[in-house]
Tab-separated table of C-alpha atoms in Angstrom:
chain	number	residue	atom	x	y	z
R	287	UNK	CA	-67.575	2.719	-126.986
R	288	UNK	CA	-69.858	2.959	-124.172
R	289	UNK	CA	-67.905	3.517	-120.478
R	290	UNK	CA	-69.796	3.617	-117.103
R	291	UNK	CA	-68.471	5.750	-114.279
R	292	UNK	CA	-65.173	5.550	-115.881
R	293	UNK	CA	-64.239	7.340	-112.557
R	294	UNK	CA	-65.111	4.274	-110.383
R	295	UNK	CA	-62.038	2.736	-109.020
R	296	UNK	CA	-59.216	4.518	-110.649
R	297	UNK	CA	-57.448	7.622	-109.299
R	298	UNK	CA	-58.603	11.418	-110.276
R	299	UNK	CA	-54.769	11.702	-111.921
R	300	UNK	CA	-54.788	8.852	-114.183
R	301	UNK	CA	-58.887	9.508	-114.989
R	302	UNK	CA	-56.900	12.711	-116.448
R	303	UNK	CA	-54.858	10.463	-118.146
R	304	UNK	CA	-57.618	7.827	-119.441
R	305	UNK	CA	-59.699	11.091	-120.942
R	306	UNK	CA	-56.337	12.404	-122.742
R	307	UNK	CA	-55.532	9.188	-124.196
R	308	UNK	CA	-59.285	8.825	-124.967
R	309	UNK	CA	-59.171	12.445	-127.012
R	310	UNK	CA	-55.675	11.710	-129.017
R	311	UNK	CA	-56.997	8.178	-130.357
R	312	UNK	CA	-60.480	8.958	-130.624
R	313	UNK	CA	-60.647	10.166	-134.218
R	314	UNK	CA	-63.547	9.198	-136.617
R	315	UNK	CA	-65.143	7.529	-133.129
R	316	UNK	CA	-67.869	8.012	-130.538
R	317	UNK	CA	-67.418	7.578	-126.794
R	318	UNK	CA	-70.447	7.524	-124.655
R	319	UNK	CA	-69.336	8.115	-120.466
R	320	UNK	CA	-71.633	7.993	-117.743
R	321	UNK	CA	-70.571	9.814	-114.993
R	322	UNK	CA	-71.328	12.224	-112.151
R	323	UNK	CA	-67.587	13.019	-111.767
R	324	UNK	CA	-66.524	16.963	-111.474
R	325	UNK	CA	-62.803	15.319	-112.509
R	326	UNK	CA	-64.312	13.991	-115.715
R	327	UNK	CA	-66.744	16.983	-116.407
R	328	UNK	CA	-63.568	19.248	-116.355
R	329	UNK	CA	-61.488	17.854	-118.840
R	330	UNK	CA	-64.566	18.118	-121.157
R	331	UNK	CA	-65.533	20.759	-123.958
R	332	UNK	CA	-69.196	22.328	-123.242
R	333	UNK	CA	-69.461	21.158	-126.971
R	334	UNK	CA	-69.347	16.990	-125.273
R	335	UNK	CA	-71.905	17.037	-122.950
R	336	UNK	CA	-75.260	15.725	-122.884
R	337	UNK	CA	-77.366	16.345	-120.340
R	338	UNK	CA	-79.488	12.647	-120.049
R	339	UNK	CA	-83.037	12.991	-117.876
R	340	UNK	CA	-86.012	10.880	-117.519
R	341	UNK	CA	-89.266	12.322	-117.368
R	342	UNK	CA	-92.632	10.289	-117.476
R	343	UNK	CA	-91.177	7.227	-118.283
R	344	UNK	CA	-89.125	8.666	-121.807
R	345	UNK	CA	-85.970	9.309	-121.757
R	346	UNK	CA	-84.267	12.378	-123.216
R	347	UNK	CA	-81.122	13.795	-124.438
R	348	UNK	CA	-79.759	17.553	-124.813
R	349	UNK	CA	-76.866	19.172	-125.646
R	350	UNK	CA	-76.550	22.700	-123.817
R	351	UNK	CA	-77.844	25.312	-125.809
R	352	UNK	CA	-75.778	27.795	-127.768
R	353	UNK	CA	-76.540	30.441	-124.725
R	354	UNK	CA	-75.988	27.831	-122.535
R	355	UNK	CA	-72.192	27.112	-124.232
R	356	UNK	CA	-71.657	30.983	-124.551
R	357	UNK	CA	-72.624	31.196	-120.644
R	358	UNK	CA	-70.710	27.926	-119.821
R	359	UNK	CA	-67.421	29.552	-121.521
R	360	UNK	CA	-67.592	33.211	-119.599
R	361	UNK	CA	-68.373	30.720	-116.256
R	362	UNK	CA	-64.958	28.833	-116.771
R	363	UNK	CA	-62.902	32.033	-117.629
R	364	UNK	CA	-64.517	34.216	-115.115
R	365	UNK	CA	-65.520	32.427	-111.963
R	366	UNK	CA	-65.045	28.600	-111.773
R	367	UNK	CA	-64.978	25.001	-113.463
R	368	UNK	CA	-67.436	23.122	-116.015
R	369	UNK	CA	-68.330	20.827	-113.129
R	370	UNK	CA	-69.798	23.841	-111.320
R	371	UNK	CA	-71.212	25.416	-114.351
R	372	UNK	CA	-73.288	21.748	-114.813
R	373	UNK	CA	-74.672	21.738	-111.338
R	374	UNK	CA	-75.934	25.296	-111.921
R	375	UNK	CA	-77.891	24.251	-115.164
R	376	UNK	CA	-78.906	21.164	-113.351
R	377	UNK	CA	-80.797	22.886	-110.470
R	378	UNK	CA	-82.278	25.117	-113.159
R	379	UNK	CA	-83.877	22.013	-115.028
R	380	UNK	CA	-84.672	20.678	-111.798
R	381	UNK	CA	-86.645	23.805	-110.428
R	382	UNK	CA	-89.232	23.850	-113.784
């Protein structure tokens, strides 16, 4: 199942509810979600995310590294949320 910006339109509470229902029915299944939404990045595993860029024209796709995870995991329980912990790795990639 492919979902755009699942976040567009609906209310931050019941997104929380959409991704819950979404992880108790989602068994043998993929789910593919757009988004840009701290909400949605927070109710998320490190293990879920893809980071998607485009760079001369190709498109690619990475999972955070294992470092990345580890670092991800001591962010969460030490100083903030997953959403924050993206944006940090983000202006990483985006400063090389």
């Amino acid at each position: 199942m492919l979902l755009e910006h699942p976040e567009d339109g609906i209310h931050a509470g019941l997104l929380k509810s959409l991704i819950d229902i979404m992880k108790d029915n989602i068994g043998n299944r993929q789910i593919i979600m757009t988004s840009h939404s701290q909400t949605l990045l927070n109710e998320l595993d490190p293990d879920q995310v893809r980071f998607v860029t485009m760079d001369e024209s190709q498109t690619h796709v990475r999972a955070l590294k294992p470092n990345e995870k580890k670092a991800a995991r001591q962010y969460m329980s030490e100083k903030g949320t997953f959403a924050e912990f993206v944006e940090l790795v983000e202006a990483n990639e985006a400063a090389k």
